[in-house]
Amino acid sequence: MSEQNEFKKHMSCALDIGEPLNLLASLTTACNEGYHFVVTKLIHPNHERDLYSKDAPRVIGRTDRLLSSNDWNKLIVCRLSKQFQIDSEIENIREHDKKLLSQELGFACHLYIPAILIKLVQRDNKNLAHLLNCKLQAGASFQVWVETPMVNPAKKSPIVNNEDCDDIWEWWNDFRRYGNYHKRIGLALVMPTDGCMLDDLEIKRWGGEPVKAIIIPTCLFISNQHKQPVLPRVYQEIIKQFLHLDVQYIISGPRFKHTYQQYCSYMGYLGKKLYDQSVIGEFSMGCEDFLQSPLQPLTEHLETPIYEIFEKDSIKYVLYQQAIEKALCDIAKNISPIVVIVVGAGRGPLVQATLNASIITQRKVKVYAVEKNPYAVNTLEERIANEWNDQVTLFNEDMRVCEPPEHADILVSELLGSFGDNELSPECLDGAQRFLKPNGISIPQSYTSYLAPLQSIKLYNEIGMSKTADKTLQVLYETPYVVHLVNAYQITNAKDLFVFEHPNRSDMIINERMRTLKFTAEQNCVLTAFAGFFESVLYKDVILSTNPVTHSRNMVSWFPIMFPLPFPVQVKTNEQIEVTFWRAENNEKVWYEWCLNSPFMGSISNIAGRSYFIKKH
Amino acid sequence: MSEQNEFKKHMSCALDIGEPLNLLASLTTACNEGYHFVVTKLIHPNHERDLYSKDAPRVIGRTDRLLSSNDWNKLIVCRLSKQFQIDSEIENIREHDKKLLSQELGFACHLYIPAILIKLVQRDNKNLAHLLNCKLQAGASFQVWVETPMVNPAKKSPIVNNEDCDDIWEWWNDFRRYGNYHKRIGLALVMPTDGCMLDDLEIKRWGGEPVKAIIIPTCLFISNQHKQPVLPRVYQEIIKQFLHLDVQYIISGPRFKHTYQQYCSYMGYLGKKLYDQSVIGEFSMGCEDFLQSPLQPLTEHLETPIYEIFEKDSIKYVLYQQAIEKALCDIAKNISPIVVIVVGAGRGPLVQATLNASIITQRKVKVYAVEKNPYAVNTLEERIANEWNDQVTLFNEDMRVCEPPEHADILVSELLGSFGDNELSPECLDGAQRFLKPNGISIPQSYTSYLAPLQSIKLYNEIGMSKTADKTLQVLYETPYVVHLVNAYQITNAKDLFVFEHPNRSDMIINERMRTLKFTAEQNCVLTAFAGFFESVLYKDVILSTNPVTHSRNMVSWFPIMFPLPFPVQVKTNEQIEVTFWRAENNEKVWYEWCLNSPFMGSISNIAGRSYFIKKH
């Protein structure tokens, strides 16, 4: 793993070598300077063609035998020979350029190059989208990187103009929508050079787009005191935002005070520095945007690697221990030992936290550990024999049926899922609270699920590609996923959805819920899913949160949950996103349903839990 | 690639450490001795359990915290604690053992170990198959390795007995058939120790089975003159047969004159030696049992990597050059220059072979190169300008419509697919022969497809797993695949199927065919597919063959083609395998159909080319 992570920290860097007469020589030089690949024109101007001439030359470009196919495929990304006007309104310009472009795309295919760079020069690029998607459908193996300014050039203009057509993101958004968000059509974002303001919102939105490359004009580099090239901090911050998106960097433009080699080694250095600063630790590296099915711990025994991952999050258990300490201190002094029942003890981390809290608070405890998994019990028995002694008693039973010999002052559990209640913590704790004393304490005391609208074209595509033998697309797009959101843009802050409190002393306990939430989009964007988080009050002021704005510092447990929509929905600035969520149940299972009400009325996803549910038994 | 291949050459070797009291210490020692993993008992005898006792112990084995989950998952393969009699006819023995076994399998799941070793001790293991397949269906992540003697123990007996029940392969065959050949149920074959004869047929049949491991008893090692352990040549030959099947080796038994470390380093040395001797070169390494779709060169332009792979096969072009030399010598002396038309010239290897032959035979030639792919033409133009000069003239057209200015003395082509005619060489050459002089020569002169029955459980499973979004299982099992057959057993020698000759001077050219072939099984086996090969007469005695018994020495082009059956068919010794094959066509396409007639009547696969066809345009 660690080797792989070291590899992930490395920045893949290209040099834009323009249109060299001798490609092999320029490529060799760039590789010797440390670059991983080059960007060049597919067709050198020497091979300019006029397909209307009767004797159109049959030599259309460099010979493929110049490089091995492996080198073409690994080292050469190509720009087209010119800006083809295939969306021109003048038919013969359009048809002529279409013929030329088609030939070039065929040649790119023939050479097996990994990606071509194209530019959009107007709002509507329907015919270009049509032609490119035809090639991809017919089996072209290249990616298409749309070279796009990172900052809306319209902003340069002092005249404020709110028309969409000035927003380059809209050009891109239309273009890729024509092809139904094809997974091999991505972005090569150009860093802004002319000092126009960087808009944080805009950058965040790019974060939810399939960015494949970032183009860094050489004029952005300045010299440090050692006369080495560096990027100003503002540009470093931009790169930081894209660091975990697996982008490649393209150095483009004439060299000034520095050599190309120096630019490349600086990028290597910058990558290491930024990765080391990055909050995403070793823990989650490699999980970026990886779709996981939520656990079903009630019906399936957790396995060793899962327990191990849980236990690695020291922050979570520090918070639990703090909560237990505070609760121990709040129990009347005359009670000794204090009875603590840990339900769902797993391999014992909460038992350990309880014993630690007992020592710190000097309050004597008697711990009952309830665990249904016989293989975790195997571990607990060993810890009782060798670490904990008689202070801990074990019950190998489901907490909903277990009968400990005495009632608890404190009931401790860690049954929360990524959405709080989605691993049936409410149902389990409602069952377990019968052995809590009347004024006993539950840790956690409450938890609240949170929801936020999300744009992630990458994850929208990932869901469709995960199609397995026994699942239809409908099932895949009505199933929630646990996912470490990286290539995603959270459209606005999360709002609270469902609350559960423990112990629940109501006469009639109802864990079904229904609620409608409204969000306002801050800018034009594409809604592809809702992201779910939770906040939990462990005890009094000890809070545990995965909601980005209140996230428990350095805690690594729980990736967000994502509820997909069946297709991407276009949303305009200030438009309302309204969604209704249900938590529903019957004797066998619990499930969620969700329905978009605005910007347009959708249909209800996962009706009757047909595609996804959590089993009770 | 080369790094990956170096890695592939390495032999993964385990030590059977039995039932150590201290697993961690034994594991550490084995790793220090160079072993990659160990085999041990899942449950140490200290943890023997009686589930009928009221106080059945809750500690069932070592604690999972002894190793990290990653180490459990990478380093520990487990034997079960005992031979469970879950197929006993006595109900309470059966039910008790089922309970114990179920617990052990759950524990194996919990620890996340990669594989468990089981033994079959009788012919019928239905209940064991039921229980194991239930666990796998429910999500168990381990592989099951069935520990099986490589040589039928029944052979030890001097009394010849032909009953199946004495053949251990039948035990295995029944067992895995119950679970429909589950891809995670494989074999751990034990090398024979008692000098019983190794039967070549038997070993070859194992080659078509999913062998995961080979168990080498330490008593097989002898000392060489340096007192180092070596395996006798006969055992090396066995290992050689399994070398490319990605098996792991388990050293098992007490050490004699050598240390365990010496056994391990010998295995590493042996691996390197055998790989270096192996006929499978760098060329095909990494392609083992990989399913590829046959090319459609008539409708899709080949790309650079494909041309490059073609051209790497020097043997093929040496044979072509020999054929061209002989043909040149056979042309009347008064004809000069001899007109050679190369149809489907690609990037020019046959043009080069023709020019070489011209120099060697001192017969002047004029070469016309016909190639429809405009991107290959780009390359040919460059070679004409820089290498070949005026001797070569280029036509960028389909050979079926092209009109060269003069007729050819020799027509050279390389249009053969893995099954000979399956890339429409007949149709293309029938079209091109109109510009061959009346007594002109076609190279090749003829080709014949060959067919053989095949057993490959691995490939049967691979086809089912390749299920993609837009293909049904029916389509997948009626499609031929080009595949480098490794984990496969060719049940008997191939027989010739369809013959095509060029030029074809018939009044009415018919390229449709139908023929029935009969094969006789040499031993009990499982028929899963038919393998296809071809032999081609390039010119007179210059033959090019992919049929194993006549294969052109060191030629690497063309992997076999495989026509799958919809499900595995059991075949008995001396039973007849009868199959009917069709080559059919209409205006748009050519396709094959095939139908098993014996050992039972199947239905026709790929009726009307519904699942697979070769497009003519």
Coordinates of C-alpha atoms in Angstrom, one line a residue, chain B residues 216-470:
Chain B
I216 CA 5.6 -31.1 -3.1
P217 CA 6.4 -33.6 -0.3
T218 CA 9.9 -33.0 1.1
C219 CA 10.7 -36.7 0.6
L220 CA 10.8 -36.1 -3.2
F221 CA 14.0 -34.0 -2.9
I222 CA 17.3 -35.7 -3.5
S223 CA 20.8 -34.3 -3.0
N224 CA 23.1 -33.2 -5.9
Q225 CA 26.8 -33.4 -5.8
H226 CA 27.0 -30.2 -3.7
K227 CA 24.6 -31.8 -1.2
Q228 CA 21.9 -29.3 -2.2
P229 CA 18.3 -30.5 -2.6
V230 CA 17.1 -31.0 -6.1
L231 CA 14.0 -32.6 -7.6
P232 CA 14.5 -35.5 -9.9
R233 CA 14.0 -34.6 -13.6
V234 CA 10.7 -36.5 -13.8
Y235 CA 9.3 -34.1 -11.2
Q236 CA 10.8 -31.1 -12.9
E237 CA 9.0 -32.1 -16.1
I238 CA 5.7 -32.2 -14.2
I239 CA 6.3 -28.7 -12.8
K240 CA 7.1 -27.5 -16.3
Q241 CA 3.6 -28.6 -17.4
F242 CA 2.0 -26.3 -14.9
L243 CA 4.5 -23.5 -15.1
H244 CA 2.2 -21.0 -17.0
L245 CA -0.9 -21.8 -15.0
D246 CA -0.1 -19.3 -12.2
V247 CA 0.1 -22.0 -9.5
Q248 CA 1.7 -21.7 -6.1
Y249 CA 4.0 -24.4 -4.6
I250 CA 3.6 -25.8 -1.1
I251 CA 6.6 -27.6 0.4
S252 CA 5.2 -30.2 2.9
G253 CA 6.7 -32.7 5.2
P254 CA 9.6 -33.2 7.6
R255 CA 13.0 -31.9 6.4
F256 CA 15.6 -34.6 5.8
K257 CA 19.1 -33.8 4.8
H258 CA 18.4 -30.2 3.9
T259 CA 17.0 -27.1 5.6
Y260 CA 13.6 -25.6 4.7
Q261 CA 15.5 -22.6 3.4
Q262 CA 17.4 -24.8 0.9
Y263 CA 14.1 -26.2 -0.5
C264 CA 12.8 -22.7 -1.0
S265 CA 15.9 -21.3 -2.7
Y266 CA 16.0 -24.4 -4.9
M267 CA 12.4 -23.8 -6.0
G268 CA 13.3 -20.2 -6.9
Y269 CA 16.3 -21.5 -8.9
L270 CA 14.1 -24.1 -10.6
G271 CA 11.5 -21.5 -11.6
K272 CA 14.1 -19.3 -13.3
K273 CA 15.6 -22.3 -15.1
L274 CA 12.2 -23.7 -16.3
Y275 CA 11.0 -20.3 -17.5
D276 CA 14.1 -19.7 -19.4
Q277 CA 13.7 -23.1 -21.2
S278 CA 10.0 -22.5 -21.8
V279 CA 8.9 -22.2 -25.4
I280 CA 6.4 -19.5 -24.5
G281 CA 8.4 -16.4 -25.1
E282 CA 8.2 -12.8 -24.0
F283 CA 5.8 -12.3 -26.9
S284 CA 2.8 -14.1 -25.5
M285 CA 3.6 -13.8 -21.8
G286 CA 0.8 -11.9 -20.1
C287 CA -1.8 -13.1 -22.7
E288 CA -2.4 -16.5 -21.1
D289 CA -6.0 -17.5 -21.3
F290 CA -7.0 -13.9 -22.2
L291 CA -10.1 -13.8 -24.3
Q292 CA -9.9 -11.5 -27.4
S293 CA -12.4 -10.7 -30.0
P294 CA -11.3 -11.8 -33.5
L295 CA -10.3 -8.8 -35.7
Q296 CA -12.7 -7.4 -38.3
P297 CA -10.0 -6.0 -40.6
L298 CA -12.4 -5.5 -43.5
T299 CA -14.5 -3.0 -41.8
E300 CA -12.2 -1.6 -39.2
H301 CA -8.8 -0.1 -39.9
L302 CA -6.1 -1.9 -37.9
E303 CA -4.1 0.3 -35.6
T304 CA -0.4 0.9 -35.0
P305 CA 0.0 -1.6 -32.1
I306 CA -1.6 -4.4 -34.2
Y307 CA 0.7 -3.9 -37.2
E308 CA 3.6 -3.7 -34.8
I309 CA 2.7 -7.1 -33.3
F310 CA 2.3 -8.7 -36.8
E311 CA 5.7 -7.4 -37.9
K312 CA 7.5 -8.7 -34.9
D313 CA 7.0 -12.3 -36.0
S314 CA 10.2 -12.8 -38.1
I315 CA 9.6 -16.5 -38.7
K316 CA 6.3 -15.8 -40.5
Y317 CA 8.0 -13.4 -42.9
V318 CA 11.0 -15.8 -43.4
L319 CA 8.5 -18.4 -44.5
Y320 CA 6.7 -15.9 -46.8
Q321 CA 10.1 -14.9 -48.3
Q322 CA 11.0 -18.5 -49.0
A323 CA 7.7 -19.0 -50.7
I324 CA 8.1 -15.9 -52.8
E325 CA 11.7 -17.0 -53.7
K326 CA 10.4 -20.4 -54.9
A327 CA 7.6 -18.8 -56.9
L328 CA 9.9 -16.2 -58.5
C329 CA 12.2 -19.1 -59.6
D330 CA 9.2 -20.9 -61.1
I331 CA 8.2 -18.0 -63.4
A332 CA 9.4 -18.2 -67.0
K333 CA 12.8 -16.6 -67.5
N334 CA 11.5 -14.4 -70.3
I335 CA 9.2 -12.5 -68.0
S336 CA 11.0 -9.5 -66.5
P337 CA 10.2 -7.6 -64.4
I338 CA 7.9 -10.1 -62.6
V339 CA 4.8 -8.3 -61.5
V340 CA 4.1 -8.9 -57.8
I341 CA 0.9 -7.5 -56.3
V342 CA 0.8 -7.4 -52.5
V343 CA -2.8 -7.1 -51.4
G344 CA -3.4 -5.8 -47.9
A345 CA 0.2 -4.5 -47.7
G346 CA -0.3 -2.9 -44.2
R347 CA 2.9 -1.2 -43.3
G348 CA 4.9 -3.2 -45.8
P349 CA 6.4 -6.4 -44.4
L350 CA 5.4 -8.5 -47.4
V351 CA 6.7 -5.8 -49.8
Q352 CA 10.0 -6.0 -48.0
A353 CA 9.9 -9.8 -48.2
T354 CA 9.3 -9.5 -52.0
L355 CA 12.2 -7.1 -52.5
N356 CA 14.5 -9.4 -50.4
A357 CA 13.4 -12.4 -52.5
S358 CA 14.1 -10.5 -55.7
I359 CA 17.6 -9.7 -54.7
I360 CA 18.3 -13.3 -53.5
T361 CA 16.8 -14.9 -56.7
Q362 CA 18.2 -12.1 -59.0
R363 CA 14.7 -11.9 -60.6
K364 CA 13.7 -8.3 -61.2
V365 CA 10.3 -7.4 -59.8
K366 CA 7.8 -4.6 -60.0
V367 CA 5.7 -4.4 -56.9
Y368 CA 2.2 -3.0 -56.5
A369 CA 1.1 -2.6 -52.9
V370 CA -2.7 -2.4 -52.4
E371 CA -3.8 -1.2 -49.0
K372 CA -7.2 0.3 -48.0
N373 CA -6.2 1.8 -44.7
P374 CA -5.2 5.5 -45.4
Y375 CA -3.1 5.6 -42.2
A376 CA -1.0 2.6 -43.2
V377 CA -0.7 4.2 -46.6
N378 CA 0.8 7.2 -44.8
T379 CA 3.6 4.8 -43.7
L380 CA 4.0 3.0 -47.0
E381 CA 4.5 6.4 -48.8
E382 CA 7.2 7.2 -46.4
R383 CA 8.9 3.8 -47.0
I384 CA 8.6 4.3 -50.8
A385 CA 10.2 7.7 -50.5
N386 CA 13.0 6.7 -48.2
E387 CA 13.6 2.9 -48.6
W388 CA 12.1 1.4 -51.7
N389 CA 12.1 4.0 -54.5
D390 CA 10.3 3.5 -57.8
Q391 CA 10.2 -0.3 -57.6
V392 CA 7.0 -0.1 -55.5
T393 CA 3.7 1.6 -56.6
L394 CA 0.9 2.2 -54.1
F395 CA -2.9 1.9 -54.4
N396 CA -5.0 3.1 -51.5
E397 CA -8.0 1.0 -52.3
D398 CA -9.9 -2.1 -51.3
M399 CA -8.4 -5.0 -53.2
R400 CA -12.0 -6.1 -54.2
V401 CA -12.4 -2.9 -56.4
C402 CA -8.8 -1.8 -57.1
E403 CA -7.7 -1.7 -60.8
P404 CA -3.9 -2.0 -61.1
P405 CA -2.5 -1.1 -64.6
E406 CA -1.2 -4.6 -65.3
H407 CA -1.9 -8.1 -64.2
A408 CA 0.2 -10.0 -61.7
D409 CA 2.5 -13.0 -62.0
I410 CA 2.3 -13.4 -58.2
L411 CA -0.4 -12.3 -55.8
V412 CA 0.9 -12.2 -52.2
S413 CA -1.4 -11.7 -49.2
E414 CA -1.5 -12.3 -45.5
L415 CA -5.2 -12.3 -44.7
L416 CA -5.4 -15.4 -42.6
G417 CA -7.1 -15.3 -39.2
S418 CA -6.7 -17.8 -36.4
F419 CA -9.2 -20.1 -38.1
G420 CA -7.7 -19.6 -41.6
D421 CA -10.6 -18.2 -43.5
N422 CA -12.2 -16.3 -40.6
E423 CA -11.0 -12.8 -41.6
L424 CA -12.5 -13.4 -45.1
S425 CA -9.4 -14.2 -46.9
P426 CA -11.5 -16.3 -49.4
E427 CA -13.8 -13.5 -50.3
C428 CA -10.9 -11.0 -50.5
L429 CA -8.7 -13.2 -52.7
D430 CA -11.7 -14.2 -54.9
G431 CA -12.1 -10.5 -55.6
A432 CA -8.4 -9.8 -56.1
Q433 CA -7.7 -12.8 -58.4
R434 CA -9.2 -10.9 -61.4
F435 CA -5.8 -9.1 -61.8
L436 CA -3.8 -12.3 -61.6
K437 CA -2.5 -13.6 -64.9
P438 CA -4.2 -16.9 -66.1
N439 CA -1.2 -19.0 -64.9
G440 CA -0.3 -16.6 -62.1
I441 CA 0.5 -17.8 -58.6
S442 CA -1.3 -17.0 -55.3
I443 CA 0.7 -17.0 -52.1
P444 CA -0.9 -18.6 -50.1
Q445 CA -2.0 -21.3 -52.5
S446 CA -4.4 -22.9 -50.0
Y447 CA -5.4 -23.1 -46.3
T448 CA -7.3 -25.5 -44.2
S449 CA -9.0 -24.9 -40.9
Y450 CA -8.5 -27.5 -38.1
L451 CA -10.7 -28.3 -35.1
A452 CA -10.1 -30.1 -31.8
P453 CA -12.3 -30.7 -28.7
L454 CA -11.1 -28.8 -25.7
Q455 CA -11.5 -28.9 -21.9
S456 CA -10.9 -25.7 -20.1
I457 CA -12.9 -25.0 -17.0
K458 CA -11.0 -21.7 -16.5
L459 CA -12.0 -20.4 -19.9
Y460 CA -15.6 -21.6 -19.5
N461 CA -15.8 -19.4 -16.4
E462 CA -13.9 -16.5 -18.0
I463 CA -16.5 -16.3 -20.7
G464 CA -19.3 -16.0 -18.2
M465 CA -17.5 -13.4 -16.2
S466 CA -16.8 -11.3 -19.3
K467 CA -20.5 -10.4 -19.3
T468 CA -20.7 -6.8 -20.3
A469 CA -23.6 -4.3 -20.3
D470 CA -24.9 -5.0 -23.7

